[in-house]
CSV table of C-alpha atoms and ligand atoms in Angstrom, one decimal:
chain,number,residue,atom,x,y,z
A,171,MET,CA,-93.0,130.2,10.6
A,172,ARG,CA,-95.9,131.4,8.5
A,173,TYR,CA,-95.4,134.2,6.0
A,174,ALA,CA,-97.4,135.6,3.1
A,175,THR,CA,-95.6,136.0,-0.2
A,176,ILE,CA,-96.6,137.3,-3.6
A,177,THR,CA,-96.8,134.5,-6.1
A,178,GLY,CA,-98.8,136.2,-8.9
A,179,TRP,CA,-99.3,139.7,-10.3
A,180,GLY,CA,-101.3,141.3,-13.1
A,181,LYS,CA,-102.7,144.5,-14.5
A,182,ALA,CA,-105.6,145.8,-16.6
A,183,ILE,CA,-104.9,149.0,-18.5
A,184,PRO,CA,-107.9,150.5,-20.4
A,185,PRO,CA,-107.0,151.0,-24.0
A,186,ALA,CA,-108.4,154.6,-24.4
A,187,ILE,CA,-105.8,157.3,-23.9
A,188,LEU,CA,-106.4,160.9,-22.8
A,189,SER,CA,-103.2,162.8,-23.6
A,190,ASN,CA,-102.1,166.2,-22.4
A,191,ALA,CA,-102.7,167.5,-25.9
A,192,ASP,CA,-106.4,166.2,-25.6
A,193,LEU,CA,-106.7,168.2,-22.4
A,194,GLU,CA,-105.4,171.3,-24.1
A,195,THR,CA,-108.6,171.2,-26.3
A,196,ILE,CA,-111.0,171.3,-23.4
A,197,MET,CA,-109.4,173.5,-20.7
A,198,GLU,CA,-106.8,176.2,-20.3
A,199,THR,CA,-103.7,174.1,-19.8
A,200,SER,CA,-100.7,173.0,-21.7
A,201,ASP,CA,-98.6,169.8,-22.1
A,202,GLU,CA,-95.7,171.9,-20.9
A,203,TRP,CA,-97.4,172.8,-17.6
A,204,ILE,CA,-98.7,169.3,-16.9
A,205,SER,CA,-95.4,167.6,-17.8
A,206,THR,CA,-93.1,169.9,-15.8
A,207,ARG,CA,-95.4,170.2,-12.8
A,208,THR,CA,-96.5,166.6,-12.5
A,209,GLY,CA,-94.5,164.3,-14.9
A,210,ILE,CA,-97.8,163.1,-16.5
A,211,LYS,CA,-98.0,162.8,-20.3
A,212,GLU,CA,-101.2,160.8,-20.6
A,213,ARG,CA,-103.7,158.8,-18.7
A,214,ARG,CA,-106.2,156.0,-19.5
A,215,ILE,CA,-110.0,156.3,-19.4
A,216,ALA,CA,-112.1,153.3,-18.8
A,217,GLU,CA,-115.4,152.5,-20.5
A,218,VAL,CA,-115.8,149.3,-18.3
A,219,GLU,CA,-116.5,149.4,-14.6
A,220,THR,CA,-114.0,149.2,-11.6
A,221,SER,CA,-114.9,145.6,-10.9
A,222,ASP,CA,-114.4,144.6,-14.6
A,223,MET,CA,-110.8,145.9,-14.4
A,224,ALA,CA,-110.4,144.3,-11.0
A,225,ALA,CA,-111.5,140.9,-12.3
A,226,MET,CA,-109.2,141.2,-15.3
A,227,ALA,CA,-106.1,142.1,-13.3
A,228,GLY,CA,-107.1,139.5,-10.7
A,229,ARG,CA,-107.4,136.8,-13.3
A,230,GLN,CA,-104.0,137.6,-14.6
A,231,ALA,CA,-102.5,137.4,-11.1
A,232,ILE,CA,-104.1,134.1,-10.5
A,233,ALA,CA,-102.7,132.7,-13.8
A,234,ALA,CA,-99.2,134.1,-13.0
A,235,ALA,CA,-99.3,132.1,-9.7
A,236,GLY,CA,-100.5,128.9,-11.5
A,237,LYS,CA,-103.7,128.9,-9.5
A,238,SER,CA,-107.4,128.9,-10.4
A,239,PRO,CA,-110.1,131.3,-9.1
A,240,GLU,CA,-111.6,128.5,-6.9
A,241,ASP,CA,-108.3,128.5,-4.9
A,242,VAL,CA,-108.7,132.1,-3.8
A,243,ASP,CA,-110.2,132.3,-0.3
A,244,LEU,CA,-110.1,136.1,0.2
A,245,ILE,CA,-110.5,139.1,-2.2
A,246,VAL,CA,-109.7,142.6,-1.0
A,247,VAL,CA,-110.3,145.4,-3.5
A,248,ALA,CA,-108.6,148.7,-2.7
A,249,THR,CA,-110.7,151.3,-4.3
A,250,CYS,CA,-112.3,154.7,-3.7
A,251,SER,CA,-114.3,154.5,-7.0
A,252,PRO,CA,-116.4,151.3,-6.6
A,253,ASP,CA,-119.1,150.5,-9.2
A,254,THR,CA,-121.6,150.8,-6.4
A,255,LEU,CA,-121.5,151.4,-2.7
A,256,LEU,CA,-123.8,148.4,-2.2
A,257,PRO,CA,-122.6,145.9,-3.0
A,258,SER,CA,-118.8,146.4,-2.9
A,259,ALA,CA,-116.6,146.3,-6.0
A,260,ALA,CA,-115.1,143.1,-4.5
A,261,ALA,CA,-118.6,141.5,-4.7
A,262,TRP,CA,-119.0,142.3,-8.4
A,263,ALA,CA,-115.4,141.2,-9.1
A,264,GLN,CA,-115.8,137.9,-7.2
A,265,THR,CA,-118.7,136.9,-9.5
A,266,LYS,CA,-116.8,138.0,-12.6
A,267,LEU,CA,-113.8,136.0,-11.5
A,268,GLY,CA,-115.8,132.9,-10.5
A,269,ALA,CA,-113.9,132.9,-7.2
A,270,THR,CA,-116.6,130.9,-5.5
A,271,ASN,CA,-114.7,130.2,-2.3
A,272,ALA,CA,-113.7,133.7,-1.5
A,273,ALA,CA,-114.8,136.2,1.1
A,274,ALA,CA,-114.6,139.6,-0.5
A,275,PHE,CA,-114.6,143.2,0.7
A,276,ASP,CA,-113.5,146.7,-0.4
A,277,LEU,CA,-111.0,148.8,1.5
A,278,ASN,CA,-111.0,152.5,1.0
A,279,ALA,CA,-107.9,154.3,2.1
A,280,ALA,CA,-107.7,156.2,-1.2
A,281,CYS,CA,-104.2,156.1,-2.7
A,282,SER,CA,-102.8,154.2,0.3
A,283,GLY,CA,-105.5,151.6,-0.2
A,284,PHE,CA,-103.4,148.9,-1.9
A,285,LEU,CA,-100.7,149.0,0.8
A,286,TYR,CA,-103.4,149.0,3.5
A,287,SER,CA,-104.9,146.0,1.8
A,288,LEU,CA,-101.6,144.2,1.4
A,289,ILE,CA,-100.9,144.7,5.1
A,290,VAL,CA,-104.4,143.5,6.2
A,291,ALA,CA,-104.3,140.5,3.9
A,292,THR,CA,-100.8,139.5,5.0
A,293,ASN,CA,-101.9,139.6,8.6
A,294,MET,CA,-105.0,137.5,7.9
A,295,ILE,CA,-102.8,134.9,6.2
A,296,LYS,CA,-100.2,135.0,9.0
A,297,GLY,CA,-103.1,134.8,11.5
A,298,GLY,CA,-104.1,131.5,9.9
A,299,THR,CA,-107.7,132.4,8.8
A,300,HIS,CA,-106.9,132.6,5.1
A,301,LYS,CA,-104.3,131.0,2.7
A,302,CYS,CA,-104.7,132.6,-0.7
A,303,ALA,CA,-105.6,136.2,-1.0
A,304,LEU,CA,-106.2,138.2,-4.1
A,305,VAL,CA,-105.3,141.8,-3.3
A,306,ILE,CA,-106.5,144.2,-6.1
A,307,GLY,CA,-106.3,147.9,-6.6
A,308,SER,CA,-108.8,149.1,-9.2
A,309,GLU,CA,-110.1,152.6,-9.9
A,310,LYS,CA,-112.3,154.3,-12.4
A,311,LEU,CA,-111.4,157.7,-11.0
A,312,HIS,CA,-112.5,159.7,-14.0
A,313,SER,CA,-116.1,159.3,-12.7
A,314,PHE,CA,-115.1,161.5,-9.8
A,315,VAL,CA,-113.1,164.0,-11.7
A,316,ASN,CA,-114.5,167.3,-13.0
A,317,PHE,CA,-112.9,167.8,-16.4
A,318,ARG,CA,-113.8,171.5,-16.1
A,319,ASP,CA,-111.4,171.8,-13.1
A,320,ARG,CA,-107.9,172.0,-14.4
A,321,THR,CA,-106.3,171.8,-11.0
A,322,THR,CA,-107.5,168.2,-10.5
A,323,ALA,CA,-108.5,166.8,-13.9
A,324,VAL,CA,-105.0,166.6,-15.3
A,325,LEU,CA,-103.8,164.3,-12.5
A,326,PHE,CA,-105.9,161.2,-12.5
A,327,GLY,CA,-106.4,158.1,-14.6
A,328,ASP,CA,-108.1,154.7,-14.6
A,329,GLY,CA,-106.8,151.1,-14.3
A,330,ALA,CA,-106.2,148.1,-12.1
A,331,GLY,CA,-103.4,146.0,-10.7
A,332,ALA,CA,-103.4,142.9,-8.6
A,333,VAL,CA,-101.3,140.4,-6.6
A,334,LEU,CA,-102.0,136.9,-5.4
A,335,LEU,CA,-100.7,136.5,-1.8
A,336,GLU,CA,-100.1,132.9,-0.6
A,337,ALA,CA,-99.2,131.4,2.7
A,338,VAL,CA,-95.8,129.8,3.0
A,339,ASP,CA,-94.2,128.0,5.9
A,340,GLN,CA,-90.5,128.4,6.1
A,341,ASP,CA,-87.7,129.6,8.4
A,342,GLU,CA,-86.4,132.4,6.1
A,343,PRO,CA,-88.5,135.6,6.4
A,344,THR,CA,-90.3,136.5,3.1
A,345,GLY,CA,-93.0,139.0,2.1
A,346,LEU,CA,-93.7,142.0,4.3
A,347,LEU,CA,-90.9,142.4,6.8
A,348,SER,CA,-92.1,145.7,8.3
A,349,SER,CA,-95.0,147.9,7.6
A,350,GLU,CA,-97.0,150.8,8.9
A,351,MET,CA,-100.2,152.6,8.0
A,352,GLY,CA,-101.5,155.8,9.4
A,353,LEU,CA,-103.9,158.7,9.1
A,354,GLU,CA,-103.4,162.3,9.9
A,355,VAL,CA,-106.2,163.8,12.0
A,356,GLY,CA,-108.1,166.8,10.8
A,357,THR,CA,-107.1,166.7,7.2
A,358,GLU,CA,-110.3,165.2,5.7
A,359,GLU,CA,-111.2,168.2,3.6
A,360,LEU,CA,-107.7,168.7,2.1
A,361,LEU,CA,-108.5,166.1,-0.5
A,362,TRP,CA,-112.0,165.0,-0.9
A,363,ALA,CA,-115.1,164.5,-3.0
A,364,PRO,CA,-117.7,166.3,-0.8
A,365,GLN,CA,-120.9,164.8,-2.3
A,366,SER,CA,-119.6,161.3,-2.9
A,367,GLY,CA,-121.5,159.8,0.0
A,368,THR,CA,-124.1,160.5,2.7
A,369,LYS,CA,-122.8,164.0,3.4
A,370,THR,CA,-125.1,166.3,1.4
A,371,TYR,CA,-125.8,169.9,1.6
A,372,THR,CA,-129.2,171.7,1.8
A,373,ASP,CA,-128.4,173.6,-1.4
A,374,GLU,CA,-129.4,172.0,-4.6
A,375,ALA,CA,-126.8,169.5,-5.4
A,376,ILE,CA,-123.7,171.2,-6.6
A,377,ALA,CA,-122.3,168.9,-9.3
A,378,SER,CA,-118.7,169.9,-8.9
A,379,GLU,CA,-118.9,168.6,-5.3
A,380,ARG,CA,-119.3,165.1,-6.6
A,381,ALA,CA,-115.8,165.5,-7.9
A,382,ILE,CA,-112.4,165.4,-6.2
A,383,GLN,CA,-111.2,168.7,-4.8
A,384,MET,CA,-108.0,169.3,-3.0
A,385,GLY,CA,-105.6,171.9,-1.6
A,386,GLY,CA,-102.8,170.8,-4.0
A,387,SER,CA,-99.8,172.5,-2.6
A,388,GLU,CA,-100.6,171.5,1.0
A,389,VAL,CA,-101.2,167.9,0.0
A,390,PHE,CA,-97.9,168.0,-1.9
A,391,ARG,CA,-96.0,169.2,1.1
A,392,ARG,CA,-97.5,166.7,3.5
A,393,ALA,CA,-97.1,163.8,0.9
A,394,VAL,CA,-93.3,164.3,0.7
A,395,THR,CA,-93.0,164.2,4.5
A,396,MET,CA,-95.3,161.3,5.0
A,397,MET,CA,-93.7,159.1,2.3
A,398,ALA,CA,-90.1,159.9,3.4
A,399,GLU,CA,-90.7,159.6,7.1
A,400,SER,CA,-92.8,156.4,7.0
A,401,SER,CA,-90.3,154.8,4.6
A,402,GLU,CA,-87.4,155.7,7.0
A,403,ARG,CA,-89.3,154.0,9.9
A,404,VAL,CA,-90.1,150.8,8.0
A,405,LEU,CA,-86.5,150.6,6.7
A,406,ALA,CA,-85.1,151.0,10.3
A,407,GLU,CA,-87.6,148.3,11.6
A,408,ALA,CA,-86.4,145.9,8.9
A,409,GLY,CA,-82.8,146.6,9.7
A,410,TRP,CA,-82.2,147.9,6.1
A,411,THR,CA,-80.4,151.1,5.0
A,412,SER,CA,-81.4,152.9,1.9
A,413,GLU,CA,-78.4,151.3,0.1
A,414,ASP,CA,-79.8,147.8,0.8
A,415,VAL,CA,-83.0,148.6,-1.2
A,416,ASP,CA,-83.0,147.1,-4.7
A,417,ILE,CA,-86.2,148.9,-5.9
A,418,MET,CA,-88.6,151.4,-4.4
A,419,ILE,CA,-92.1,151.4,-5.7
A,420,PRO,CA,-93.8,154.6,-4.6
A,421,HIS,CA,-97.3,155.8,-5.1
A,422,GLN,CA,-97.4,157.8,-8.4
A,423,ALA,CA,-99.2,161.1,-7.8
A,424,ASN,CA,-96.6,163.6,-8.9
A,425,VAL,CA,-93.1,162.9,-10.1
A,426,ARG,CA,-91.9,165.9,-8.1
A,427,ILE,CA,-93.3,164.3,-4.9
A,428,ILE,CA,-91.5,161.1,-5.7
A,429,ASP,CA,-88.2,162.9,-6.4
A,430,ALA,CA,-88.3,165.0,-3.2
A,431,ALA,CA,-89.3,162.0,-1.0
A,432,THR,CA,-86.7,159.6,-2.4
A,433,ARG,CA,-84.0,162.3,-2.3
A,434,ARG,CA,-84.7,162.8,1.4
A,435,LEU,CA,-84.5,159.0,1.9
A,436,GLY,CA,-81.2,158.8,0.0
A,437,ILE,CA,-82.4,156.2,-2.5
A,438,ASP,CA,-80.8,156.6,-5.8
A,439,GLU,CA,-83.2,157.5,-8.6
A,440,SER,CA,-82.1,154.5,-10.7
A,441,LYS,CA,-83.7,152.3,-8.0
A,442,VAL,CA,-87.1,154.1,-8.0
A,443,PHE,CA,-89.8,152.8,-10.3
A,444,VAL,CA,-91.7,155.6,-12.1
A,445,ASN,CA,-94.5,155.1,-14.7
A,446,ILE,CA,-96.6,158.2,-13.9
A,447,ALA,CA,-96.0,159.6,-17.4
A,448,SER,CA,-98.3,156.9,-19.0
A,449,TYR,CA,-101.1,156.6,-16.4
A,450,GLY,CA,-101.2,159.6,-14.1
A,451,ASN,CA,-102.4,158.9,-10.6
A,452,THR,CA,-104.6,155.7,-10.5
A,453,SER,CA,-105.0,155.9,-6.7
A,454,GLY,CA,-105.3,152.4,-5.3
A,455,ALA,CA,-104.3,150.8,-8.6
A,456,THR,CA,-101.0,152.6,-8.8
A,457,ILE,CA,-98.7,150.4,-6.8
A,458,PRO,CA,-99.9,147.0,-8.1
A,459,ILE,CA,-99.7,148.3,-11.7
A,460,ALA,CA,-96.1,149.6,-11.1
A,461,LEU,CA,-95.1,146.4,-9.4
A,462,THR,CA,-96.4,144.3,-12.3
A,463,GLU,CA,-94.5,146.5,-14.8
A,464,ALA,CA,-91.3,146.4,-12.7
A,465,LEU,CA,-91.6,142.6,-13.0
A,466,GLU,CA,-92.4,142.7,-16.7
A,467,GLU,CA,-89.3,144.9,-17.3
A,468,GLY,CA,-87.0,142.6,-15.3
A,469,ARG,CA,-86.4,145.2,-12.6
A,470,ILE,CA,-87.1,142.8,-9.8
A,471,GLU,CA,-84.7,139.9,-9.3
A,472,PRO,CA,-85.1,136.8,-7.1
A,473,GLY,CA,-84.6,137.7,-3.5
A,474,ALA,CA,-84.9,141.5,-4.2
A,475,LYS,CA,-85.5,144.0,-1.3
A,476,LEU,CA,-88.5,146.2,-2.1
A,477,VAL,CA,-89.8,149.3,-0.4
A,478,PHE,CA,-93.4,150.6,-1.0
A,479,ALA,CA,-94.7,154.0,0.1
A,480,ALA,CA,-98.0,155.8,-0.4
A,481,PHE,CA,-100.2,158.6,0.8
A,482,GLY,CA,-103.7,159.6,-0.1
A,483,ALA,CA,-107.1,161.2,0.9
A,484,GLY,CA,-107.7,161.0,4.6
A,485,LEU,CA,-104.9,161.9,4.7
A,486,THR,CA,-103.7,158.4,4.9
A,487,TRP,CA,-100.2,157.0,4.5
A,488,ALA,CA,-98.6,153.6,4.4
A,489,ALA,CA,-95.1,152.1,3.9
A,490,ALA,CA,-93.6,148.7,3.9
A,491,THR,CA,-90.5,146.7,3.2
A,492,PHE,CA,-91.0,143.5,1.2
A,493,GLN,CA,-88.6,140.6,0.8
A,494,TRP,CA,-89.3,139.1,-2.7
A,495,GLY,CA,-89.2,135.3,-3.1
A,496,ASP,CA,-87.5,133.2,-5.9
A,497,ARG,CA,-89.8,133.5,-8.8
A,498,VAL,CA,-90.0,136.6,-11.0
A,499,THR,CA,-91.7,135.1,-14.0
A,500,PRO,CA,-95.4,134.1,-14.3
A,501,ILE,CA,-96.2,130.3,-14.3
A,502,ASP,CA,-99.1,130.9,-16.7
A,503,THR,CA,-100.5,133.8,-18.6
A,504,TYR,CA,-103.9,135.3,-19.1
A,505,ASP,CA,-104.4,137.9,-21.8
A,506,VAL,CA,-106.5,140.8,-20.5
A,507,GLU,CA,-109.0,141.8,-23.2
A,508,PHE,CA,-111.2,144.9,-23.0
A,509,PRO,CA,-114.4,144.9,-25.0
A,510,ALA,CA,-113.8,146.2,-28.6
A,511,SER,CA,-114.5,149.9,-28.9
A,512,SER,CA,-113.6,152.7,-31.2
A,513,LEU,CA,-114.0,155.4,-28.5
A,514,THR,CA,-111.0,157.6,-27.6
A,515,GLY,CA,-110.4,159.1,-24.1
A,516,ILE,CA,-111.8,162.4,-25.2
A,517,ASP,CA,-114.9,160.7,-26.6
A,518,ILE,CA,-115.5,158.8,-23.3
A,519,ILE,CA,-115.3,162.0,-21.1
A,520,GLN,CA,-117.9,163.9,-23.2
A,521,ALA,CA,-120.7,162.8,-20.8
A,522,ASN,CA,-118.6,164.1,-17.9
A,523,LEU,CA,-118.1,167.5,-19.6
A,524,GLU,CA,-121.8,167.7,-20.3
A,525,TYR,CA,-122.7,166.9,-16.7
A,526,PHE,CA,-120.3,169.4,-15.2
A,527,GLY,CA,-121.1,172.0,-17.8
A,528,ARG,CA,-124.9,171.7,-17.2
A,529,ASN,CA,-124.4,172.1,-13.4
A,530,ASP,CA,-122.0,174.9,-13.7
A,531,VAL,CA,-118.9,174.8,-11.5
A,532,ALA,CA,-119.1,177.1,-8.5
A,533,ALA,CA,-116.7,175.3,-6.2
A,534,THR,CA,-113.5,174.2,-7.9
A,535,SER,CA,-110.3,173.4,-6.1
A,536,GLU,CA,-108.9,176.7,-7.1
A,537,ALA,CA,-111.8,178.4,-5.3
A,538,ALA,CA,-111.3,176.1,-2.3
A,539,GLU,CA,-107.7,177.1,-1.9
B,757,LIG,N1,-102.7,173.9,-16.2
B,757,LIG,C1,-102.2,175.2,-16.2
B,757,LIG,N2,-102.2,175.9,-15.1
B,757,LIG,C2,-102.6,175.3,-13.9
B,757,LIG,C3,-103.1,174.0,-13.9
B,757,LIG,C4,-103.2,173.3,-15.1
B,757,LIG,N3,-103.7,172.1,-15.2
B,757,LIG,N4,-103.5,173.7,-12.6
B,757,LIG,C5,-103.2,174.8,-11.9
B,757,LIG,N5,-102.7,175.8,-12.7
B,757,LIG,C6,-102.2,177.1,-12.3
B,757,LIG,C7,-102.8,177.6,-11.0
B,757,LIG,O1,-104.0,178.2,-11.2
B,757,LIG,C8,-101.7,178.6,-10.5
B,757,LIG,O2,-101.9,179.8,-11.2
B,757,LIG,P1,-101.7,181.2,-10.4
B,757,LIG,O3,-100.2,181.1,-10.0
B,757,LIG,O4,-102.0,182.1,-11.5
B,757,LIG,O5,-102.6,181.2,-9.3
B,757,LIG,C9,-100.4,177.9,-11.0
B,757,LIG,O6,-100.8,177.0,-12.0
B,757,LIG,C10,-99.6,177.2,-9.9
B,757,LIG,O7,-100.5,176.4,-9.2
B,757,LIG,P2,-100.0,175.5,-8.0
B,757,LIG,O8,-101.2,174.8,-7.4
B,757,LIG,O9,-99.1,176.3,-7.0
B,757,LIG,O10,-99.1,174.5,-8.7
B,757,LIG,P3,-98.2,173.4,-8.1
B,757,LIG,O11,-96.8,173.5,-8.6
B,757,LIG,O12,-98.4,173.2,-6.6
B,757,LIG,O13,-98.8,172.1,-8.8
B,757,LIG,C11,-100.3,170.2,-8.3
B,757,LIG,C12,-100.2,171.7,-8.6
B,757,LIG,C13,-99.7,169.5,-9.5
B,757,LIG,C14,-101.8,169.9,-8.1
B,757,LIG,C15,-99.5,169.9,-7.1
B,757,LIG,O14,-99.8,170.7,-6.0
B,757,LIG,C16,-99.7,168.5,-6.6
B,757,LIG,O15,-99.3,167.5,-7.3
B,757,LIG,N6,-100.2,168.3,-5.4
B,757,LIG,C17,-100.4,167.0,-4.8
B,757,LIG,C18,-101.6,166.4,-5.5
B,757,LIG,C19,-101.8,165.0,-5.0
B,757,LIG,O16,-100.8,164.3,-4.9
B,757,LIG,N7,-103.0,164.5,-4.8
B,757,LIG,C20,-103.1,163.2,-4.3
B,757,LIG,C21,-104.4,162.7,-4.8
B,757,LIG,S1,-104.4,161.2,-4.1
B,757,LIG,C22,-106.0,160.6,-3.7
B,757,LIG,O17,-106.1,160.1,-2.6
B,757,LIG,C23,-107.1,160.6,-4.7
């Protein structure tokens, strides 16, 4: 039987930090509010583009699998913040990786994008059209954040993570055992960036509408339900109970969402991987970064049973059970190196502050709610 299993993993974490204390200097907020309401202490801000981080994380995943870029026949980049709409971030990343034999495309399902991509790539491998897929989540979300809107700006960060997914023929099931992805109708404007595409208004462009806006508490409520219920369904389909799960890797949007969803699922908090304090919500990059860090920290053992769950703009959701293989250490290593720079997070977002300051903010999320 043909399965698709993860043989390599990697991440690219931009060096510049934007802490809660930094945010206190530019908006009316506090470390205390952000920490207790979200679990976030700091986030990373990238100077390089989404595809640069995608290529770095991808290159590390390829090395961890003991492969070379030419072996890759498919690249899927989960992103809602591509360098350009035309071409895709995957196209830029393919060139930067030197993956000359790969088809490449972006998949935008916002924060559920990595799981959507993992499911799509798994099915392409199982269907026999591809054998070696690089599935990347990469985001430079700060480009779509208005740092004058405290209701959204504190939540997001930049970064990338990746896995290499390879075909294996064996009797024992491995890789994704059960999965689902979905989208709730009529919720597009609950979490969106109104002027990030072709949809424009007759008014002079309102700068704040380039940025992410959301109905935070409504998204919060739906996120808990979506993550808990979809996880319950994929666990049942795999024939697992919550006690069978060795580690759960949820999307990291708010630690209170993670706590509420996993409590409902009955998964002990010691089994839930949480790294939101360091990175905030990196949307499509969140789960592959968390998976890579779980492996680096020895939290995943050979044969481990994993559960993934995510939700995001759309509103999308996805969940999956994943049977890990035998290897939990990289075959080879690749050191991710960002270009040398002395800029801090607060330095890098100055352009953003000027942009949104110039085009004063009429419509913030607070106004939208
Ligand atoms: N600092 C200080 N005060 C703030 C801040 C801030 N950064 N942001 C909001 N507040 C204030 C509000 O103005 C409000 O004040 P008021 O009571 O005087 O009106 C008060 O804090 C409470 O605001 P709430 O919105 O009720 O706070 P809540 O506890 O719901 O937390 C949050 C807000 C963190 C945004 C939460 O609703 C949340 O996490 N929602 C889900 C967000 C999410 O997961 N988005 C997914 C994005 S994924 C993607 O696809 C890109």
